[in-house]
């Protein structure tokens, strides 16, 4: 996160945005109109190696893993195929042959347009990766599974893929995501 925001435990205005978002969700205006606040995160060096959860395998996913990736969060198979066709990288965490979590990255340079119309197209610079669409099965949340998948993926991007920086946006209302990123 930007350094000033990163140090503030209760982001100014965050509570107001959360109340507004919940109020809108209770109206017919949702999801056509929504309010939110995002934090921009940037990592410029590989995280240290994750040593826990030794029985969780983390690896780069391929086209043959599309059905398993979709099963985690009911993603549209056509969207997953389009991501692979565009050259995006997916990493997954599996235990006893079952995929529990995944995260996607798009390599720069190029535009990241998947989140339009919610956000403007993001220009991903050369040497950068944009982190997006992460998911964990409900029964694996709060277990550390996603933290390991994300850390191993980030380390792989820096060490094996030559990343200079990995960037992403996170919703301030998603406390688990904010805590992990920070």
Coordinates of C-alpha atoms in Angstrom, one line a residue:
X1 CA 0.0 0.0 0.0
X2 CA 1.1 3.6 -0.2
X3 CA 3.3 4.1 2.8
X4 CA 1.0 6.7 4.5
X5 CA -2.1 4.4 4.2
X6 CA 0.0 1.3 5.1
X7 CA 0.7 2.6 8.6
X8 CA -2.8 3.7 9.5
X9 CA -4.7 0.9 11.2
X10 CA -8.1 2.4 10.6
X11 CA -8.0 4.0 7.2
X12 CA -9.7 7.4 7.3
X13 CA -13.1 7.3 5.7
X14 CA -13.0 3.5 5.4
X15 CA -15.8 3.0 7.9
X16 CA -18.0 5.4 6.0
X17 CA -17.4 3.6 2.7
X18 CA -18.2 0.3 4.3
X19 CA -21.5 1.5 5.7
X20 CA -22.4 3.1 2.4
X21 CA -21.5 -0.1 0.5
X22 CA -23.7 -2.3 2.9
X23 CA -26.6 0.2 2.6
X24 CA -26.4 0.0 -1.2
X25 CA -26.3 -3.8 -1.1
X26 CA -29.8 -3.7 0.5
X27 CA -31.3 -1.7 -2.4
X28 CA -32.2 -2.6 -5.9
X29 CA -29.4 -0.3 -7.1
X30 CA -26.8 -2.9 -6.1
X31 CA -24.7 -4.1 -8.1
X32 CA -25.3 -1.4 -10.8
X33 CA -24.1 1.2 -8.3
X34 CA -21.6 0.4 -5.6
X35 CA -19.1 2.3 -3.4
X36 CA -15.7 1.0 -2.4
X37 CA -12.2 2.0 -1.5
X38 CA -9.2 0.3 -2.9
X39 CA -5.6 0.0 -1.8
X40 CA -2.8 -0.3 -4.3
X41 CA -0.1 -2.8 -3.3
X42 CA 3.3 -3.2 -4.8
X43 CA 6.0 -5.7 -4.1
X44 CA 9.6 -5.2 -5.4
X45 CA 11.4 -8.3 -4.0
X46 CA 10.6 -11.9 -3.5
X47 CA 9.1 -12.8 -0.2
X48 CA 11.0 -15.3 1.9
X49 CA 10.3 -19.0 1.5
X50 CA 7.1 -20.3 3.1
X51 CA 8.0 -23.2 5.4
X52 CA 4.6 -24.3 6.8
X53 CA 1.8 -26.5 5.4
X54 CA 4.3 -29.1 4.0
X55 CA 1.4 -31.3 2.8
X56 CA 0.1 -28.6 0.6
X57 CA 1.5 -28.7 -2.9
X58 CA 1.8 -25.4 -4.8
X59 CA 2.5 -25.3 -8.5
X60 CA 1.9 -23.4 -11.6
X61 CA -1.4 -24.4 -13.2
X62 CA -1.9 -25.3 -16.9
X63 CA -4.7 -25.5 -19.3
X64 CA -5.4 -29.1 -18.1
X65 CA -6.2 -27.7 -14.7
X66 CA -9.0 -25.5 -15.9
X67 CA -11.8 -27.6 -14.5
X68 CA -10.2 -27.8 -11.1
X69 CA -9.5 -24.1 -11.0
X70 CA -13.2 -23.4 -11.9
X71 CA -14.4 -25.8 -9.2
X72 CA -12.8 -23.6 -6.5
X73 CA -15.1 -20.6 -7.1
X74 CA -17.4 -21.5 -10.0
X75 CA -15.4 -19.4 -12.5
X76 CA -16.6 -19.4 -16.1
X77 CA -14.6 -22.0 -18.0
X78 CA -14.5 -19.8 -21.1
X79 CA -12.9 -17.0 -19.0
X80 CA -10.3 -19.4 -17.6
X81 CA -9.5 -20.6 -21.1
X82 CA -9.2 -16.9 -22.3
X83 CA -6.8 -16.2 -19.4
X84 CA -4.5 -19.1 -20.4
X85 CA -4.8 -18.1 -24.1
X86 CA -3.7 -14.5 -23.2
X87 CA -0.6 -16.0 -21.4
X88 CA -1.7 -15.3 -17.8
X89 CA -0.1 -17.4 -15.1
X90 CA -2.1 -19.3 -12.5
X91 CA -0.8 -20.9 -9.4
X92 CA -2.8 -23.4 -7.4
X93 CA -2.6 -25.1 -4.0
X94 CA -3.7 -28.7 -3.8
X95 CA -4.0 -31.3 -1.1
X96 CA -4.5 -35.0 -1.8
X97 CA -5.4 -34.2 -5.4
X98 CA -8.0 -31.5 -4.6
X99 CA -7.4 -27.9 -5.6
X100 CA -8.0 -25.6 -2.6
X101 CA -6.9 -22.2 -3.8
X102 CA -5.6 -20.3 -6.8
X103 CA -4.3 -16.9 -7.8
X104 CA -3.8 -15.4 -11.3
X105 CA -1.1 -13.0 -12.6
X106 CA -0.9 -11.1 -15.9
X107 CA 2.6 -10.3 -17.2
X108 CA 3.3 -6.8 -18.6
X109 CA 3.7 -4.9 -20.7
X110 CA 0.1 -4.6 -21.7
X111 CA -3.3 -3.5 -20.6
X112 CA -5.2 -5.4 -17.9
X113 CA -8.9 -5.0 -19.0
X114 CA -10.6 -7.9 -17.3
X115 CA -12.0 -5.8 -14.5
X116 CA -13.6 -3.3 -16.8
X117 CA -16.1 -1.7 -16.4
X118 CA -15.5 -1.4 -12.7
X119 CA -12.0 0.0 -13.2
X120 CA -10.2 1.7 -16.0
X121 CA -7.8 -0.5 -18.0
X122 CA -4.5 -0.8 -16.1
X123 CA -1.2 -0.4 -18.0
X124 CA 1.1 -3.1 -16.7
X125 CA 4.7 -2.0 -17.3
X126 CA 7.5 -4.2 -18.7
X127 CA 8.9 -6.4 -16.0
X128 CA 5.7 -6.2 -13.9
X129 CA 3.0 -8.7 -13.1
X130 CA -0.5 -7.7 -12.1
X131 CA -2.1 -10.0 -9.4
X132 CA -5.8 -10.6 -9.8
X133 CA -8.6 -13.1 -9.1
X134 CA -7.6 -15.1 -6.1
X135 CA -9.9 -17.7 -4.6
X136 CA -10.0 -20.2 -1.8
X137 CA -12.5 -22.9 -1.0
X138 CA -14.7 -22.0 1.9
X139 CA -13.4 -24.9 4.0
X140 CA -9.8 -23.9 3.5
X141 CA -10.2 -20.2 4.4
X142 CA -8.3 -19.0 7.5
X143 CA -6.1 -22.1 7.3
X144 CA -3.0 -20.4 5.8
X145 CA -3.5 -22.3 2.5
X146 CA -3.9 -19.1 0.4
X147 CA -1.0 -17.4 2.1
X148 CA 1.3 -20.2 1.1
X149 CA -0.1 -20.3 -2.5
X150 CA 0.4 -16.5 -2.8
X151 CA 3.8 -16.5 -1.3
X152 CA 5.1 -19.4 -3.4
X153 CA 3.6 -17.8 -6.5
X154 CA 5.2 -14.4 -5.7
X155 CA 8.6 -16.0 -5.1
X156 CA 8.4 -17.9 -8.4
X157 CA 7.6 -14.7 -10.3
X158 CA 10.6 -13.0 -8.9
X159 CA 13.1 -15.9 -8.9
X160 CA 12.1 -17.8 -12.1
X161 CA 10.1 -15.3 -14.2
X162 CA 12.3 -12.2 -13.7
X163 CA 9.6 -10.0 -12.1
X164 CA 10.8 -6.5 -11.2
X165 CA 7.5 -5.7 -9.4
X166 CA 4.2 -7.3 -8.6
X167 CA 1.2 -5.0 -8.2
X168 CA -2.5 -5.4 -7.3
X169 CA -5.5 -3.7 -5.8
X170 CA -7.3 -4.8 -2.7
X171 CA -10.7 -3.7 -1.3
X172 CA -10.4 -2.1 2.1
X173 CA -13.5 -3.9 3.2
X174 CA -11.8 -7.3 2.8
X175 CA -9.8 -7.4 6.0
X176 CA -8.3 -10.8 5.4
X177 CA -6.9 -9.7 2.0
X178 CA -5.7 -6.4 3.5
X179 CA -3.9 -8.2 6.4
X180 CA -2.3 -10.7 4.0
X181 CA -1.1 -8.1 1.6
X182 CA 0.3 -5.8 4.3

